[in-house]
Amino acid sequence: MIELIIPVLPAPDLSANRRRSRAWQSQWRDTTKERIDACLVLASARRTLWDQGNESLTIIPLTRPIALHWTLYFPKGMRAWDWDNCVSALKVWQDSMKDLGWIKGDSPRYIATGSVTCVPSSPKGPSMRLRIQRMTSNRQVEMRMVEN
């Protein structure tokens, strides 16, 4: 299992509640910018783990189906998003994992399952935690307890 701590939240403009009246070019530009930013932040988080001697990184690129478990920490005073908005905003981060070569694709063949948890008024916010778990041969998630 790989656990990454990401010191930012997804861009709110990418949530399902974004203004749909904007021109498609503006939405494309916002998505592209967030995707590039996500690649940089994910690469930095991976480098930090590598520098700490974390051996779990040797499994990248991931060839077996995986489960992605996201936890979004919203700071006190910031309204936590609805669950569906979190899922929508995380699509760009999932695509960035593909861009970095961590996964071959984002279809169910490669990402079999996942979860999103939103934590309002957290002292850890604004930040995210991503846990990547490889699936076993019978497509059950390898569960290991992780301390918060």
mmCIF file with all atom_site columns, C-alpha atoms in Angstrom:
data_model
loop_
_atom_site.group_PDB
_atom_site.id
_atom_site.type_symbol
_atom_site.label_atom_id
_atom_site.label_alt_id
_atom_site.label_comp_id
_atom_site.label_asym_id
_atom_site.label_entity_id
_atom_site.label_seq_id
_atom_site.pdbx_PDB_ins_code
_atom_site.Cartn_x
_atom_site.Cartn_y
_atom_site.Cartn_z
_atom_site.occupancy
_atom_site.B_iso_or_equiv
_atom_site.pdbx_formal_charge
_atom_site.auth_seq_id
_atom_site.auth_comp_id
_atom_site.auth_asym_id
_atom_site.auth_atom_id
_atom_site.pdbx_PDB_model_num
ATOM 1   C CA . MET A 1 1   ? 0.000   0.000   0.000   1.00 0.00 ? 1   MET A CA 1
ATOM 2   C CA . ILE A 1 2   ? 1.156   3.507   -0.807  1.00 0.00 ? 2   ILE A CA 1
ATOM 3   C CA . GLU A 1 3   ? 0.030   6.476   1.250   1.00 0.00 ? 3   GLU A CA 1
ATOM 4   C CA . LEU A 1 4   ? 0.602   10.015  0.010   1.00 0.00 ? 4   LEU A CA 1
ATOM 5   C CA . ILE A 1 5   ? -0.108  13.222  1.913   1.00 0.00 ? 5   ILE A CA 1
ATOM 6   C CA . ILE A 1 6   ? -0.984  16.015  -0.514  1.00 0.00 ? 6   ILE A CA 1
ATOM 7   C CA . PRO A 1 7   ? -0.821  19.529  0.960   1.00 0.00 ? 7   PRO A CA 1
ATOM 8   C CA . VAL A 1 8   ? -3.630  20.996  -1.180  1.00 0.00 ? 8   VAL A CA 1
ATOM 9   C CA . LEU A 1 9   ? -7.278  20.367  -2.006  1.00 0.00 ? 9   LEU A CA 1
ATOM 10  C CA . PRO A 1 10  ? -8.567  19.973  -5.581  1.00 0.00 ? 10  PRO A CA 1
ATOM 11  C CA . ALA A 1 11  ? -9.531  23.185  -7.360  1.00 0.00 ? 11  ALA A CA 1
ATOM 12  C CA . PRO A 1 12  ? -13.143 24.119  -6.524  1.00 0.00 ? 12  PRO A CA 1
ATOM 13  C CA . ASP A 1 13  ? -13.703 25.161  -10.151 1.00 0.00 ? 13  ASP A CA 1
ATOM 14  C CA . LEU A 1 14  ? -13.566 21.487  -11.095 1.00 0.00 ? 14  LEU A CA 1
ATOM 15  C CA . SER A 1 15  ? -16.387 20.351  -8.833  1.00 0.00 ? 15  SER A CA 1
ATOM 16  C CA . ALA A 1 16  ? -19.734 19.276  -10.237 1.00 0.00 ? 16  ALA A CA 1
ATOM 17  C CA . ASN A 1 17  ? -21.215 22.640  -9.165  1.00 0.00 ? 17  ASN A CA 1
ATOM 18  C CA . ARG A 1 18  ? -18.924 24.745  -11.355 1.00 0.00 ? 18  ARG A CA 1
ATOM 19  C CA . ARG A 1 19  ? -20.573 27.282  -13.565 1.00 0.00 ? 19  ARG A CA 1
ATOM 20  C CA . ARG A 1 20  ? -21.546 25.522  -16.763 1.00 0.00 ? 20  ARG A CA 1
ATOM 21  C CA . SER A 1 21  ? -22.226 28.787  -18.605 1.00 0.00 ? 21  SER A CA 1
ATOM 22  C CA . ARG A 1 22  ? -18.528 29.435  -19.214 1.00 0.00 ? 22  ARG A CA 1
ATOM 23  C CA . ALA A 1 23  ? -17.080 28.750  -22.620 1.00 0.00 ? 23  ALA A CA 1
ATOM 24  C CA . TRP A 1 24  ? -15.685 25.270  -23.099 1.00 0.00 ? 24  TRP A CA 1
ATOM 25  C CA . GLN A 1 25  ? -12.258 26.779  -23.749 1.00 0.00 ? 25  GLN A CA 1
ATOM 26  C CA . SER A 1 26  ? -12.196 28.265  -20.229 1.00 0.00 ? 26  SER A CA 1
ATOM 27  C CA . GLN A 1 27  ? -13.202 24.953  -18.684 1.00 0.00 ? 27  GLN A CA 1
ATOM 28  C CA . TRP A 1 28  ? -10.568 23.129  -20.739 1.00 0.00 ? 28  TRP A CA 1
ATOM 29  C CA . ARG A 1 29  ? -7.904  25.658  -19.652 1.00 0.00 ? 29  ARG A CA 1
ATOM 30  C CA . ASP A 1 30  ? -8.862  25.269  -15.971 1.00 0.00 ? 30  ASP A CA 1
ATOM 31  C CA . THR A 1 31  ? -8.799  21.475  -16.230 1.00 0.00 ? 31  THR A CA 1
ATOM 32  C CA . THR A 1 32  ? -5.439  21.460  -18.003 1.00 0.00 ? 32  THR A CA 1
ATOM 33  C CA . LYS A 1 33  ? -3.880  23.806  -15.445 1.00 0.00 ? 33  LYS A CA 1
ATOM 34  C CA . GLU A 1 34  ? -5.156  21.695  -12.536 1.00 0.00 ? 34  GLU A CA 1
ATOM 35  C CA . ARG A 1 35  ? -3.905  18.513  -14.245 1.00 0.00 ? 35  ARG A CA 1
ATOM 36  C CA . ILE A 1 36  ? -0.391  19.967  -14.609 1.00 0.00 ? 36  ILE A CA 1
ATOM 37  C CA . ASP A 1 37  ? -0.454  21.198  -10.994 1.00 0.00 ? 37  ASP A CA 1
ATOM 38  C CA . ALA A 1 38  ? -1.653  17.774  -9.820  1.00 0.00 ? 38  ALA A CA 1
ATOM 39  C CA . CYS A 1 39  ? 1.201   16.058  -11.686 1.00 0.00 ? 39  CYS A CA 1
ATOM 40  C CA . LEU A 1 40  ? 3.740   18.342  -10.000 1.00 0.00 ? 40  LEU A CA 1
ATOM 41  C CA . VAL A 1 41  ? 2.263   17.849  -6.519  1.00 0.00 ? 41  VAL A CA 1
ATOM 42  C CA . LEU A 1 42  ? 1.962   14.048  -6.909  1.00 0.00 ? 42  LEU A CA 1
ATOM 43  C CA . ALA A 1 43  ? 5.530   13.788  -8.209  1.00 0.00 ? 43  ALA A CA 1
ATOM 44  C CA . SER A 1 44  ? 6.734   15.871  -5.255  1.00 0.00 ? 44  SER A CA 1
ATOM 45  C CA . ALA A 1 45  ? 4.802   13.720  -2.756  1.00 0.00 ? 45  ALA A CA 1
ATOM 46  C CA . ARG A 1 46  ? 6.291   10.575  -4.297  1.00 0.00 ? 46  ARG A CA 1
ATOM 47  C CA . ARG A 1 47  ? 9.786   12.085  -4.139  1.00 0.00 ? 47  ARG A CA 1
ATOM 48  C CA . THR A 1 48  ? 9.286   12.891  -0.448  1.00 0.00 ? 48  THR A CA 1
ATOM 49  C CA . LEU A 1 49  ? 8.365   9.253   0.271   1.00 0.00 ? 49  LEU A CA 1
ATOM 50  C CA . TRP A 1 50  ? 11.320  8.063   -1.803  1.00 0.00 ? 50  TRP A CA 1
ATOM 51  C CA . ASP A 1 51  ? 13.688  10.303  0.162   1.00 0.00 ? 51  ASP A CA 1
ATOM 52  C CA . GLN A 1 52  ? 12.302  8.818   3.386   1.00 0.00 ? 52  GLN A CA 1
ATOM 53  C CA . GLY A 1 53  ? 13.222  5.333   2.153   1.00 0.00 ? 53  GLY A CA 1
ATOM 54  C CA . ASN A 1 54  ? 9.644   4.145   1.625   1.00 0.00 ? 54  ASN A CA 1
ATOM 55  C CA . GLU A 1 55  ? 9.928   0.800   -0.186  1.00 0.00 ? 55  GLU A CA 1
ATOM 56  C CA . SER A 1 56  ? 6.257   0.684   -1.205  1.00 0.00 ? 56  SER A CA 1
ATOM 57  C CA . LEU A 1 57  ? 7.087   2.920   -4.168  1.00 0.00 ? 57  LEU A CA 1
ATOM 58  C CA . THR A 1 58  ? 8.816   0.061   -5.976  1.00 0.00 ? 58  THR A CA 1
ATOM 59  C CA . ILE A 1 59  ? 5.400   -1.178  -7.137  1.00 0.00 ? 59  ILE A CA 1
ATOM 60  C CA . ILE A 1 60  ? 4.935   1.871   -9.429  1.00 0.00 ? 60  ILE A CA 1
ATOM 61  C CA . PRO A 1 61  ? 3.930   1.549   -12.216 1.00 0.00 ? 61  PRO A CA 1
ATOM 62  C CA . LEU A 1 62  ? 0.925   -0.358  -10.934 1.00 0.00 ? 62  LEU A CA 1
ATOM 63  C CA . THR A 1 63  ? 0.014   -3.237  -13.220 1.00 0.00 ? 63  THR A CA 1
ATOM 64  C CA . ARG A 1 64  ? -2.671  -4.992  -11.192 1.00 0.00 ? 64  ARG A CA 1
ATOM 65  C CA . PRO A 1 65  ? -6.076  -3.450  -10.445 1.00 0.00 ? 65  PRO A CA 1
ATOM 66  C CA . ILE A 1 66  ? -6.001  -1.003  -7.560  1.00 0.00 ? 66  ILE A CA 1
ATOM 67  C CA . ALA A 1 67  ? -8.301  0.748   -5.126  1.00 0.00 ? 67  ALA A CA 1
ATOM 68  C CA . LEU A 1 68  ? -7.957  4.495   -4.551  1.00 0.00 ? 68  LEU A CA 1
ATOM 69  C CA . HIS A 1 69  ? -9.007  5.827   -1.152  1.00 0.00 ? 69  HIS A CA 1
ATOM 70  C CA . TRP A 1 70  ? -9.088  9.613   -0.889  1.00 0.00 ? 70  TRP A CA 1
ATOM 71  C CA . THR A 1 71  ? -9.573  11.599  2.322   1.00 0.00 ? 71  THR A CA 1
ATOM 72  C CA . LEU A 1 72  ? -10.089 15.345  1.923   1.00 0.00 ? 72  LEU A CA 1
ATOM 73  C CA . TYR A 1 73  ? -9.441  17.505  4.984   1.00 0.00 ? 73  TYR A CA 1
ATOM 74  C CA . PHE A 1 74  ? -11.233 20.862  4.973   1.00 0.00 ? 74  PHE A CA 1
ATOM 75  C CA . PRO A 1 75  ? -9.934  23.479  7.427   1.00 0.00 ? 75  PRO A CA 1
ATOM 76  C CA . LYS A 1 76  ? -12.125 25.159  9.978   1.00 0.00 ? 76  LYS A CA 1
ATOM 77  C CA . GLY A 1 77  ? -14.016 28.040  8.388   1.00 0.00 ? 77  GLY A CA 1
ATOM 78  C CA . MET A 1 78  ? -14.067 26.451  4.925   1.00 0.00 ? 78  MET A CA 1
ATOM 79  C CA . ARG A 1 79  ? -17.301 24.812  3.840   1.00 0.00 ? 79  ARG A CA 1
ATOM 80  C CA . ALA A 1 80  ? -16.743 21.127  3.074   1.00 0.00 ? 80  ALA A CA 1
ATOM 81  C CA . TRP A 1 81  ? -17.979 20.057  -0.347  1.00 0.00 ? 81  TRP A CA 1
ATOM 82  C CA . ASP A 1 82  ? -20.689 17.549  -1.040  1.00 0.00 ? 82  ASP A CA 1
ATOM 83  C CA . TRP A 1 83  ? -19.396 14.038  -1.660  1.00 0.00 ? 83  TRP A CA 1
ATOM 84  C CA . ASP A 1 84  ? -20.257 14.119  -5.375  1.00 0.00 ? 84  ASP A CA 1
ATOM 85  C CA . ASN A 1 85  ? -18.351 17.397  -5.839  1.00 0.00 ? 85  ASN A CA 1
ATOM 86  C CA . CYS A 1 86  ? -15.286 15.814  -4.262  1.00 0.00 ? 86  CYS A CA 1
ATOM 87  C CA . VAL A 1 87  ? -15.498 12.845  -6.627  1.00 0.00 ? 87  VAL A CA 1
ATOM 88  C CA . SER A 1 88  ? -15.833 15.152  -9.631  1.00 0.00 ? 88  SER A CA 1
ATOM 89  C CA . ALA A 1 89  ? -12.856 17.295  -8.611  1.00 0.00 ? 89  ALA A CA 1
ATOM 90  C CA . LEU A 1 90  ? -10.649 14.234  -8.026  1.00 0.00 ? 90  LEU A CA 1
ATOM 91  C CA . LYS A 1 91  ? -11.032 13.040  -11.625 1.00 0.00 ? 91  LYS A CA 1
ATOM 92  C CA . VAL A 1 92  ? -8.201  15.369  -12.672 1.00 0.00 ? 92  VAL A CA 1
ATOM 93  C CA . TRP A 1 93  ? -5.921  13.906  -9.989  1.00 0.00 ? 93  TRP A CA 1
ATOM 94  C CA . GLN A 1 94  ? -6.699  10.385  -11.176 1.00 0.00 ? 94  GLN A CA 1
ATOM 95  C CA . ASP A 1 95  ? -5.890  11.436  -14.758 1.00 0.00 ? 95  ASP A CA 1
ATOM 96  C CA . SER A 1 96  ? -2.614  12.912  -13.496 1.00 0.00 ? 96  SER A CA 1
ATOM 97  C CA . MET A 1 97  ? -1.645  9.531   -12.060 1.00 0.00 ? 97  MET A CA 1
ATOM 98  C CA . LYS A 1 98  ? -2.078  8.142   -15.575 1.00 0.00 ? 98  LYS A CA 1
ATOM 99  C CA . ASP A 1 99  ? -0.050  11.030  -17.063 1.00 0.00 ? 99  ASP A CA 1
ATOM 100 C CA . LEU A 1 100 ? 2.809   10.275  -14.633 1.00 0.00 ? 100 LEU A CA 1
ATOM 101 C CA . GLY A 1 101 ? 2.795   6.594   -15.626 1.00 0.00 ? 101 GLY A CA 1
ATOM 102 C CA . TRP A 1 102 ? 1.707   5.356   -12.204 1.00 0.00 ? 102 TRP A CA 1
ATOM 103 C CA . ILE A 1 103 ? -1.255  3.518   -13.755 1.00 0.00 ? 103 ILE A CA 1
ATOM 104 C CA . LYS A 1 104 ? -1.870  2.359   -17.326 1.00 0.00 ? 104 LYS A CA 1
ATOM 105 C CA . GLY A 1 105 ? -5.419  3.667   -17.457 1.00 0.00 ? 105 GLY A CA 1
ATOM 106 C CA . ASP A 1 106 ? -8.358  4.783   -15.385 1.00 0.00 ? 106 ASP A CA 1
ATOM 107 C CA . SER A 1 107 ? -10.884 2.209   -16.560 1.00 0.00 ? 107 SER A CA 1
ATOM 108 C CA . PRO A 1 108 ? -12.293 -0.403  -14.143 1.00 0.00 ? 108 PRO A CA 1
ATOM 109 C CA . ARG A 1 109 ? -9.622  -2.764  -15.463 1.00 0.00 ? 109 ARG A CA 1
ATOM 110 C CA . TYR A 1 110 ? -6.999  -0.675  -13.646 1.00 0.00 ? 110 TYR A CA 1
ATOM 111 C CA . ILE A 1 111 ? -8.963  1.141   -10.923 1.00 0.00 ? 111 ILE A CA 1
ATOM 112 C CA . ALA A 1 112 ? -11.382 -1.437  -9.597  1.00 0.00 ? 112 ALA A CA 1
ATOM 113 C CA . THR A 1 113 ? -12.825 0.485   -6.676  1.00 0.00 ? 113 THR A CA 1
ATOM 114 C CA . GLY A 1 114 ? -12.288 3.466   -4.439  1.00 0.00 ? 114 GLY A CA 1
ATOM 115 C CA . SER A 1 115 ? -13.697 5.722   -1.797  1.00 0.00 ? 115 SER A CA 1
ATOM 116 C CA . VAL A 1 116 ? -13.856 9.409   -0.952  1.00 0.00 ? 116 VAL A CA 1
ATOM 117 C CA . THR A 1 117 ? -14.156 10.736  2.585   1.00 0.00 ? 117 THR A CA 1
ATOM 118 C CA . CYS A 1 118 ? -14.637 14.430  3.362   1.00 0.00 ? 118 CYS A CA 1
ATOM 119 C CA . VAL A 1 119 ? -13.566 15.638  6.810   1.00 0.00 ? 119 VAL A CA 1
ATOM 120 C CA . PRO A 1 120 ? -14.893 19.117  7.724   1.00 0.00 ? 120 PRO A CA 1
ATOM 121 C CA . SER A 1 121 ? -13.212 21.432  10.265  1.00 0.00 ? 121 SER A CA 1
ATOM 122 C CA . SER A 1 122 ? -10.050 19.359  10.358  1.00 0.00 ? 122 SER A CA 1
ATOM 123 C CA . PRO A 1 123 ? -6.766  20.617  11.815  1.00 0.00 ? 123 PRO A CA 1
ATOM 124 C CA . LYS A 1 124 ? -5.082  18.699  8.957   1.00 0.00 ? 124 LYS A CA 1
ATOM 125 C CA . GLY A 1 125 ? -6.746  20.880  6.312   1.00 0.00 ? 125 GLY A CA 1
ATOM 126 C CA . PRO A 1 126 ? -6.447  21.970  3.675   1.00 0.00 ? 126 PRO A CA 1
ATOM 127 C CA . SER A 1 127 ? -4.916  18.708  2.509   1.00 0.00 ? 127 SER A CA 1
ATOM 128 C CA . MET A 1 128 ? -5.669  15.280  1.085   1.00 0.00 ? 128 MET A CA 1
ATOM 129 C CA . ARG A 1 129 ? -4.536  11.751  1.835   1.00 0.00 ? 129 ARG A CA 1
ATOM 130 C CA . LEU A 1 130 ? -4.404  9.198   -0.960  1.00 0.00 ? 130 LEU A CA 1
ATOM 131 C CA . ARG A 1 131 ? -4.084  5.500   -0.163  1.00 0.00 ? 131 ARG A CA 1
ATOM 132 C CA . ILE A 1 132 ? -3.372  3.246   -3.126  1.00 0.00 ? 132 ILE A CA 1
ATOM 133 C CA . GLN A 1 133 ? -4.030  -0.432  -2.470  1.00 0.00 ? 133 GLN A CA 1
ATOM 134 C CA . ARG A 1 134 ? -3.314  -3.281  -4.845  1.00 0.00 ? 134 ARG A CA 1
ATOM 135 C CA . MET A 1 135 ? -6.123  -5.759  -5.366  1.00 0.00 ? 135 MET A CA 1
ATOM 136 C CA . THR A 1 136 ? -5.609  -9.437  -4.595  1.00 0.00 ? 136 THR A CA 1
ATOM 137 C CA . SER A 1 137 ? -6.173  -12.067 -7.270  1.00 0.00 ? 137 SER A CA 1
ATOM 138 C CA . ASN A 1 138 ? -9.789  -12.584 -6.190  1.00 0.00 ? 138 ASN A CA 1
ATOM 139 C CA . ARG A 1 139 ? -10.365 -8.805  -6.599  1.00 0.00 ? 139 ARG A CA 1
ATOM 140 C CA . GLN A 1 140 ? -10.683 -8.188  -2.878  1.00 0.00 ? 140 GLN A CA 1
ATOM 141 C CA . VAL A 1 141 ? -8.966  -5.135  -1.466  1.00 0.00 ? 141 VAL A CA 1
ATOM 142 C CA . GLU A 1 142 ? -5.867  -5.775  0.628   1.00 0.00 ? 142 GLU A CA 1
ATOM 143 C CA . MET A 1 143 ? -6.869  -3.936  3.798   1.00 0.00 ? 143 MET A CA 1
ATOM 144 C CA . ARG A 1 144 ? -4.332  -2.666  6.278   1.00 0.00 ? 144 ARG A CA 1
ATOM 145 C CA . MET A 1 145 ? -5.112  -0.318  9.095   1.00 0.00 ? 145 MET A CA 1
ATOM 146 C CA . VAL A 1 146 ? -3.504  3.117   8.822   1.00 0.00 ? 146 VAL A CA 1
ATOM 147 C CA . GLU A 1 147 ? -3.323  5.494   11.737  1.00 0.00 ? 147 GLU A CA 1
ATOM 148 C CA . ASN A 1 148 ? -4.680  8.995   11.109  1.00 0.00 ? 148 ASN A CA 1
#
